[in-house]
Tab-separated table of C-alpha atoms and ligand atoms in Angstrom:
chain	number	residue	atom	x	y	z
N	1	UNK	CA	0.000	0.000	0.000
N	2	UNK	CA	1.192	3.514	-0.718
N	3	UNK	CA	-0.025	6.531	1.200
N	4	UNK	CA	-0.815	8.122	-2.166
N	5	UNK	CA	-3.712	5.611	-2.344
N	6	UNK	CA	-6.840	5.696	-0.236
N	7	UNK	CA	-6.094	4.525	3.307
N	8	UNK	CA	-7.934	3.298	6.362
N	9	UNK	CA	-7.070	5.791	9.084
N	10	UNK	CA	-7.936	5.752	12.783
N	11	UNK	CA	-8.571	8.898	14.831
N	12	UNK	CA	-8.425	9.150	18.602
N	13	UNK	CA	-8.680	11.915	21.187
N	14	UNK	CA	-6.705	11.618	24.435
N	15	UNK	CA	-6.199	13.558	27.677
N	16	UNK	CA	-8.528	16.278	28.913
N	17	UNK	CA	-11.239	17.348	26.487
N	18	UNK	CA	-11.086	20.711	24.784
N	19	UNK	CA	-13.395	22.860	22.629
N	20	UNK	CA	-12.563	22.241	18.958
N	21	UNK	CA	-11.923	18.472	19.103
N	22	UNK	CA	-15.046	17.716	17.073
N	23	UNK	CA	-14.086	20.403	14.559
N	24	UNK	CA	-10.690	18.712	14.025
N	25	UNK	CA	-12.348	15.309	13.555
N	26	UNK	CA	-14.895	16.808	11.145
N	27	UNK	CA	-12.161	18.382	9.007
N	28	UNK	CA	-10.128	15.158	8.921
N	29	UNK	CA	-13.178	13.179	7.818
N	30	UNK	CA	-14.275	15.712	5.214
N	31	UNK	CA	-10.916	15.829	3.446
N	32	UNK	CA	-10.255	12.105	3.931
N	33	UNK	CA	-13.592	11.125	2.427
N	34	UNK	CA	-14.091	13.788	-0.240
N	35	UNK	CA	-10.508	14.316	-1.389
N	36	UNK	CA	-8.588	11.108	-0.654
N	37	UNK	CA	-11.499	8.607	-0.619
N	38	UNK	CA	-10.205	7.210	2.667
N	39	UNK	CA	-12.081	5.272	5.276
N	40	UNK	CA	-11.973	6.897	8.719
N	41	UNK	CA	-12.378	4.859	11.894
N	42	UNK	CA	-13.121	6.661	15.169
N	43	UNK	CA	-11.435	5.071	18.180
N	44	UNK	CA	-13.513	5.435	21.339
N	45	UNK	CA	-12.044	6.528	24.678
N	46	UNK	CA	-8.423	6.965	23.623
N	47	UNK	CA	-5.901	4.136	24.241
N	48	UNK	CA	-8.460	2.055	26.163
N	49	UNK	CA	-10.719	1.990	23.119
N	50	UNK	CA	-7.978	0.957	20.747
N	51	UNK	CA	-6.886	-1.902	23.003
N	52	UNK	CA	-10.469	-3.085	23.360
N	53	UNK	CA	-11.207	-2.469	19.654
N	54	UNK	CA	-14.093	-0.162	20.424
N	55	UNK	CA	-14.542	1.903	17.294
N	56	UNK	CA	-17.131	3.713	15.207
N	57	UNK	CA	-17.141	4.571	11.512
N	58	UNK	CA	-16.762	8.284	10.835
N	59	UNK	CA	-18.429	9.827	7.802
N	60	UNK	CA	-19.198	13.345	6.587
N	61	UNK	CA	-22.933	12.684	6.979
N	62	UNK	CA	-22.558	11.562	10.535
N	63	UNK	CA	-20.541	14.610	11.546
N	64	UNK	CA	-23.130	17.137	10.463
N	65	UNK	CA	-23.779	19.601	13.271
N	66	UNK	CA	-20.583	18.786	15.162
N	67	UNK	CA	-18.579	21.901	14.231
N	68	UNK	CA	-19.844	24.008	17.159
N	69	UNK	CA	-20.120	21.118	19.651
N	70	UNK	CA	-17.699	21.123	22.617
N	71	UNK	CA	-16.166	17.928	24.017
N	72	UNK	CA	-15.320	14.989	21.780
N	73	UNK	CA	-17.774	12.640	20.141
N	74	UNK	CA	-15.156	9.887	20.467
N	75	UNK	CA	-14.788	10.196	24.232
N	76	UNK	CA	-11.413	10.678	25.880
N	77	UNK	CA	-9.382	9.255	28.760
N	78	UNK	CA	-6.183	10.077	30.558
N	79	UNK	CA	-3.546	7.379	31.017
N	80	UNK	CA	-0.807	5.671	29.039
N	81	UNK	CA	-0.516	2.089	27.738
N	82	UNK	CA	3.166	2.290	28.745
N	83	UNK	CA	2.091	2.295	32.395
N	84	UNK	CA	0.525	-1.183	32.224
N	85	UNK	CA	2.119	-4.516	31.450
N	86	UNK	CA	1.013	-5.814	28.053
N	87	UNK	CA	-1.032	-2.761	27.029
N	88	UNK	CA	1.395	-1.555	24.370
N	89	UNK	CA	1.257	-4.979	22.665
N	90	UNK	CA	-2.519	-4.852	22.822
N	91	UNK	CA	-2.468	-1.432	21.155
N	92	UNK	CA	-0.170	-2.549	18.325
N	93	UNK	CA	-2.109	-5.811	17.865
N	94	UNK	CA	-5.366	-3.864	17.643
N	95	UNK	CA	-3.973	-1.516	15.019
N	96	UNK	CA	-3.048	-4.533	12.876
N	97	UNK	CA	-6.339	-6.296	13.583
N	98	UNK	CA	-8.371	-3.193	12.698
N	99	UNK	CA	-6.408	-2.891	9.463
N	100	UNK	CA	-5.377	0.698	10.153
N	101	UNK	CA	-2.766	2.132	7.794
N	102	UNK	CA	-2.246	5.142	10.038
N	103	UNK	CA	-3.464	6.790	13.218
N	104	UNK	CA	-4.156	10.470	13.904
N	105	UNK	CA	-3.758	11.211	17.607
N	106	UNK	CA	-5.250	14.442	18.950
N	107	UNK	CA	-3.879	15.175	22.384
N	108	UNK	CA	-1.835	17.221	24.807
N	109	UNK	CA	1.664	16.707	26.189
N	110	UNK	CA	0.913	13.308	27.737
N	111	UNK	CA	-0.947	11.850	24.769
N	112	UNK	CA	1.655	13.143	22.313
N	113	UNK	CA	4.419	11.561	24.437
N	114	UNK	CA	2.666	8.200	24.159
N	115	UNK	CA	2.159	8.707	20.415
N	116	UNK	CA	5.803	9.630	19.991
N	117	UNK	CA	6.980	6.460	21.795
N	118	UNK	CA	4.553	4.239	19.885
N	119	UNK	CA	5.916	5.682	16.669
N	120	UNK	CA	9.612	5.792	17.630
N	121	UNK	CA	9.910	2.487	19.500
N	122	UNK	CA	7.148	0.415	17.909
N	123	UNK	CA	6.915	1.820	14.380
N	124	UNK	CA	3.243	2.813	14.620
N	125	UNK	CA	2.476	5.277	11.785
N	126	UNK	CA	1.109	8.235	13.772
N	127	UNK	CA	0.459	11.899	13.006
N	128	UNK	CA	-0.192	14.165	16.015
N	129	UNK	CA	-2.511	17.136	16.500
N	130	UNK	CA	-1.664	19.306	19.527
N	131	UNK	CA	-4.585	20.061	21.827
N	132	UNK	CA	-5.043	21.727	25.188
N	133	UNK	CA	-6.781	24.762	26.592
N	134	UNK	CA	-3.552	25.440	28.517
N	135	UNK	CA	-1.691	26.450	25.290
N	136	UNK	CA	1.517	24.948	26.677
N	137	UNK	CA	2.625	22.561	23.924
N	138	UNK	CA	6.165	23.086	22.690
N	139	UNK	CA	6.437	23.505	18.917
N	140	UNK	CA	3.184	25.284	18.143
N	141	UNK	CA	2.354	28.959	18.581
N	142	UNK	CA	-1.182	28.132	19.666
N	143	UNK	CA	-3.285	25.138	20.556
N	144	UNK	CA	-6.993	25.066	19.786
N	145	UNK	CA	-9.244	25.416	22.834
N	146	UNK	CA	-7.039	28.122	24.335
N	147	UNK	CA	-8.914	30.984	22.696
N	148	UNK	CA	-12.227	29.576	23.941
N	149	UNK	CA	-10.940	29.151	27.492
N	150	UNK	CA	-9.595	32.712	27.501
N	151	UNK	CA	-12.939	34.024	26.241
N	152	UNK	CA	-14.852	32.140	28.947
N	153	UNK	CA	-12.487	33.413	31.649
N	154	UNK	CA	-12.657	36.984	30.308
N	155	UNK	CA	-16.468	36.914	30.228
N	156	UNK	CA	-16.444	35.696	33.827
N	157	UNK	CA	-14.039	38.470	34.874
N	158	UNK	CA	-16.262	41.086	33.189
N	159	UNK	CA	-19.141	39.866	35.343
N	160	UNK	CA	-17.020	39.726	38.470
N	161	UNK	CA	-15.984	43.382	38.071
N	162	UNK	CA	-19.511	44.617	38.680
N	163	UNK	CA	-20.165	42.550	41.790
N	164	UNK	CA	-16.667	43.316	43.133
N	165	UNK	CA	-17.268	47.041	42.606
N	166	UNK	CA	-20.697	46.929	44.267
N	167	UNK	CA	-19.214	45.417	47.430
N	168	UNK	CA	-15.754	47.023	47.409
N	169	UNK	CA	-14.193	43.574	47.362
N	170	UNK	CA	-11.124	41.887	46.000
N	171	UNK	CA	-12.031	38.879	43.854
N	172	UNK	CA	-9.399	36.209	43.343
N	173	UNK	CA	-10.195	34.286	40.144
N	174	UNK	CA	-8.514	30.908	39.644
N	175	UNK	CA	-8.147	29.676	36.068
N	176	UNK	CA	-6.633	26.499	34.598
N	177	UNK	CA	-2.975	26.327	33.688
N	178	UNK	CA	-1.123	23.392	35.163
N	179	UNK	CA	2.427	24.339	34.205
N	180	UNK	CA	1.976	27.643	32.472
N	181	UNK	CA	0.052	30.863	32.913
N	182	UNK	CA	-1.191	31.434	29.358
N	183	UNK	CA	-4.896	31.445	30.223
N	184	UNK	CA	-4.267	33.546	33.328
N	185	UNK	CA	-2.169	36.124	31.490
N	186	UNK	CA	-4.503	36.507	28.515
N	187	UNK	CA	-7.663	36.580	30.652
N	188	UNK	CA	-6.074	39.107	33.002
N	189	UNK	CA	-5.173	41.362	30.069
N	190	UNK	CA	-8.547	40.860	28.371
N	191	UNK	CA	-10.497	41.267	31.608
N	192	UNK	CA	-8.572	44.260	32.970
N	193	UNK	CA	-7.350	42.563	36.155
N	194	UNK	CA	-5.134	44.288	38.706
N	195	UNK	CA	-2.750	41.396	39.224
N	196	UNK	CA	-1.907	38.047	37.656
N	197	UNK	CA	-0.041	35.200	39.296
N	198	UNK	CA	1.420	32.460	37.102
N	199	UNK	CA	3.374	29.228	37.633
N	200	UNK	CA	6.394	30.643	35.820
N	201	UNK	CA	7.036	33.235	38.544
N	202	UNK	CA	7.126	32.963	42.330
N	203	UNK	CA	4.746	35.581	43.604
N	204	UNK	CA	5.486	38.080	46.324
N	205	UNK	CA	2.312	38.569	48.363
N	206	UNK	CA	3.586	41.831	49.864
N	207	UNK	CA	3.935	43.276	46.378
N	208	UNK	CA	0.386	42.156	45.504
N	209	UNK	CA	-1.020	43.723	48.696
N	210	UNK	CA	0.914	46.952	48.160
N	211	UNK	CA	-0.553	47.273	44.687
N	212	UNK	CA	-4.067	46.764	45.989
N	213	UNK	CA	-3.518	49.302	48.769
N	214	UNK	CA	-2.203	51.898	46.287
N	215	UNK	CA	-5.326	51.354	44.156
N	216	UNK	CA	-7.559	51.759	47.190
N	217	UNK	CA	-5.778	54.961	48.136
N	218	UNK	CA	-6.572	56.239	44.673
N	219	UNK	CA	-10.236	55.406	45.269
N	220	UNK	CA	-10.393	52.159	43.255
N	221	UNK	CA	-11.834	49.855	45.873
N	222	UNK	CA	-12.527	46.723	43.876
N	223	UNK	CA	-9.808	44.592	42.307
N	224	UNK	CA	-9.590	41.373	40.349
N	225	UNK	CA	-6.584	39.115	40.917
N	226	UNK	CA	-6.209	36.271	38.390
N	227	UNK	CA	-4.316	33.164	39.501
N	228	UNK	CA	-3.272	30.176	37.379
N	229	UNK	CA	-4.017	26.909	39.199
N	230	UNK	CA	-0.384	25.758	38.930
N	231	UNK	CA	0.995	28.832	40.721
N	232	UNK	CA	3.260	27.656	43.525
N	233	UNK	CA	2.682	28.924	47.038
N	234	UNK	CA	5.724	30.533	48.688
N	235	UNK	CA	7.905	27.962	50.478
N	236	UNK	CA	6.996	29.349	53.934
N	237	UNK	CA	3.212	29.365	53.352
N	238	UNK	CA	0.850	27.341	55.506
N	239	UNK	CA	-0.642	25.662	52.433
N	240	UNK	CA	-0.634	21.912	52.954
N	241	UNK	CA	2.287	20.266	51.121
N	242	UNK	CA	0.259	17.028	50.860
N	243	UNK	CA	-0.853	16.859	47.300
N	244	UNK	CA	-3.723	14.805	45.943
N	245	UNK	CA	-3.181	12.760	42.791
N	246	UNK	CA	-5.653	11.345	40.314
N	247	UNK	CA	-5.523	7.694	39.220
N	248	UNK	CA	-3.006	8.580	36.492
N	249	UNK	CA	-0.541	10.203	38.872
N	250	UNK	CA	-1.493	13.762	37.850
N	251	UNK	CA	-1.425	16.103	40.791
N	252	UNK	CA	-4.924	17.466	41.349
N	253	UNK	CA	-4.612	21.221	41.236
N	254	UNK	CA	-7.003	23.855	42.457
N	255	UNK	CA	-7.055	25.696	45.713
N	256	UNK	CA	-4.060	28.034	45.470
N	257	UNK	CA	-6.531	30.934	45.147
N	258	UNK	CA	-7.893	30.178	48.642
N	259	UNK	CA	-4.435	30.691	50.111
N	260	UNK	CA	-3.843	33.850	48.099
N	261	UNK	CA	-7.219	35.296	49.094
N	262	UNK	CA	-6.399	34.623	52.747
N	263	UNK	CA	-3.018	36.289	52.369
N	264	UNK	CA	-4.585	39.304	50.638
N	265	UNK	CA	-7.249	39.598	53.334
N	266	UNK	CA	-4.592	39.444	56.071
N	267	UNK	CA	-2.221	41.812	54.260
N	268	UNK	CA	-4.754	44.508	53.335
N	269	UNK	CA	-7.769	44.072	55.573
N	270	UNK	CA	-9.994	44.148	52.467
N	271	UNK	CA	-12.929	41.811	52.047
N	272	UNK	CA	-11.862	39.102	49.617
N	273	UNK	CA	-13.699	36.314	47.787
N	274	UNK	CA	-12.576	33.413	45.598
N	275	UNK	CA	-14.009	32.184	42.285
N	276	UNK	CA	-12.563	29.000	40.809
N	277	UNK	CA	-13.673	28.714	37.168
N	278	UNK	CA	-12.636	25.048	36.903
N	279	UNK	CA	-13.966	22.857	34.117
N	280	UNK	CA	-16.405	25.468	32.845
N	281	UNK	CA	-13.345	26.750	30.906
N	282	UNK	CA	-13.171	23.482	28.964
N	283	UNK	CA	-16.851	23.065	28.236
N	284	UNK	CA	-19.171	24.234	25.520
N	285	UNK	CA	-18.862	25.636	22.056
N	286	UNK	CA	-15.492	26.690	20.589
N	287	UNK	CA	-14.931	30.296	19.506
N	288	UNK	CA	-14.787	31.056	15.786
N	289	UNK	CA	-10.987	31.335	16.065
N	290	UNK	CA	-10.751	27.832	17.550
N	291	UNK	CA	-13.114	26.401	14.919
N	292	UNK	CA	-10.885	27.815	12.185
N	293	UNK	CA	-7.661	26.606	13.828
N	294	UNK	CA	-9.150	23.150	14.499
N	295	UNK	CA	-10.347	22.871	10.917
N	296	UNK	CA	-6.914	23.837	9.570
N	297	UNK	CA	-5.231	21.314	11.913
N	298	UNK	CA	-7.598	18.547	10.787
N	299	UNK	CA	-6.996	19.214	7.089
N	300	UNK	CA	-3.227	19.349	7.625
N	301	UNK	CA	-3.267	16.119	9.663
N	302	UNK	CA	-4.849	14.024	6.909
N	303	UNK	CA	-2.459	15.595	4.378
N	304	UNK	CA	0.423	14.562	6.657
N	305	UNK	CA	-0.880	10.966	6.664
N	306	UNK	CA	-0.834	10.918	2.856
N	307	UNK	CA	2.710	12.338	2.868
N	308	UNK	CA	3.653	9.537	5.300
N	309	UNK	CA	4.934	12.272	7.639
N	310	UNK	CA	4.746	9.950	10.643
N	311	UNK	CA	6.188	11.019	13.964
N	312	UNK	CA	5.218	14.586	13.056
N	313	UNK	CA	2.490	16.794	14.448
N	314	UNK	CA	0.759	19.693	12.753
N	315	UNK	CA	1.563	23.070	14.312
N	316	UNK	CA	0.736	26.747	13.950
N	317	UNK	CA	3.824	28.768	13.124
N	318	UNK	CA	2.895	32.442	12.882
N	319	UNK	CA	-0.151	32.233	10.636
N	320	UNK	CA	0.930	29.102	8.747
N	321	UNK	CA	0.171	25.469	9.507
N	322	UNK	CA	3.400	23.482	9.393
N	323	UNK	CA	4.794	20.198	10.753
N	324	UNK	CA	7.151	19.567	13.649
N	325	UNK	CA	8.409	16.352	15.266
N	326	UNK	CA	6.144	15.144	18.078
N	327	UNK	CA	9.360	14.454	19.988
N	328	UNK	CA	9.866	18.170	20.678
N	329	UNK	CA	6.555	18.331	22.533
N	330	UNK	CA	6.825	15.049	24.417
N	331	UNK	CA	6.910	15.520	28.159
N	332	UNK	CA	7.596	19.263	27.955
N	333	UNK	CA	5.635	22.400	28.624
N	334	UNK	CA	5.815	25.789	26.902
N	335	UNK	CA	6.026	28.698	29.345
N	336	UNK	CA	4.267	32.021	28.762
N	337	UNK	CA	5.930	34.615	26.605
N	338	UNK	CA	7.827	36.517	29.290
N	339	UNK	CA	8.416	39.499	26.984
N	340	UNK	CA	4.641	39.935	26.706
N	341	UNK	CA	4.275	39.441	30.443
N	342	UNK	CA	6.873	42.144	31.216
N	343	UNK	CA	5.472	44.600	28.716
N	344	UNK	CA	1.997	44.293	30.215
N	345	UNK	CA	3.012	43.823	33.843
N	346	UNK	CA	4.845	47.130	34.091
N	347	UNK	CA	1.769	49.089	33.142
N	348	UNK	CA	-1.134	47.001	34.396
N	349	UNK	CA	-0.105	44.342	36.889
N	350	UNK	CA	1.958	43.743	39.950
Z	401	F6P	O1	-6.767	20.217	29.935
Z	401	F6P	C1	-5.702	20.643	30.755
Z	401	F6P	C2	-6.243	20.872	32.091
Z	401	F6P	O2	-7.319	21.691	31.858
Z	401	F6P	C3	-5.365	21.488	33.175
Z	401	F6P	O3	-5.242	22.852	33.161
Z	401	F6P	C4	-6.043	21.019	34.427
Z	401	F6P	O4	-5.169	21.005	35.505
Z	401	F6P	C5	-6.460	19.652	34.045
Z	401	F6P	O5	-6.701	19.670	32.659
Z	401	F6P	C6	-7.690	19.142	34.798
Z	401	F6P	O6	-7.981	17.891	34.305
Z	401	F6P	P1	-9.069	16.865	34.820
Z	401	F6P	O7	-10.166	16.931	33.804
Z	401	F6P	O8	-8.402	15.558	34.824
Z	401	F6P	O9	-9.540	17.327	36.154
């Protein structure tokens, strides 16, 4: 078989869900079916589904209406077949059994690491599509889902301004961002926050309080402080060092904003409240920007399959969709653009 011919290609979504996943799948299927005359097989529930051969046929007809739908019609799971004895063999056996010529894997850092190992060590023909609301994948200028998450967080901050102002309160808003503060930084800029705290920088609570006090002295009583969930508490804080982990060994984040709100209350005497946006940032319909980016990623991914560009993922470089080795993303995280942070921070943030 040559990849110039029609192929039978599997598609799976792994890791946390993200607005735009269905738009990627839709674009893959449309070009695969209409342009290449391929057969597309949807793999249910990520690596579990492939091992257990749980699949569904994917056709243009069937995907009607899915462009604006959040989540993933294929289902998704965290976890790696490399963490369980025999699971990698089950994955490779299934790929042969299902007669797949190639696999398109849509996922974040963890899923792309698995895909990279399956390709590098086991010769599985895989093309990657980078996905996460956190926007922290090395090799691409933007992941789909990020724009939607930022919009949701910004809308929430707009609403929080009016209640904060009515009560003369400080509102500490926690957003997602496990290793990087992209959502926090963009939402803080877009929402006109007073301060932003991100995992890339140790925060100084005295500096935060001073800023709030200066604002109050100028007559601006209400303030919004945006905090990325992965922000580390100072070493001497009373935040419990005991971390909770999920079944896949991921530390369960969330709660740093409670500590920061307490510190702000103690340091300023101002009434302070916490809002943790949580999974609402990952749910619902993708923005137009994310639908466009997802569609371009999907089209580029099926092209990459037909170029036999295995081990590569599709990426956004400036305004162009290009390819980059999945290996550069595996197990890494892309920090926020510190030049942007500094430019904004001097004028707007602590
Ligand atoms: O999708 C990435 C992410 O949103 C992180 O920012 C967050 O820490 C994590 O997923 C939460 O995942 P889960 O759905 O497993 O709680």
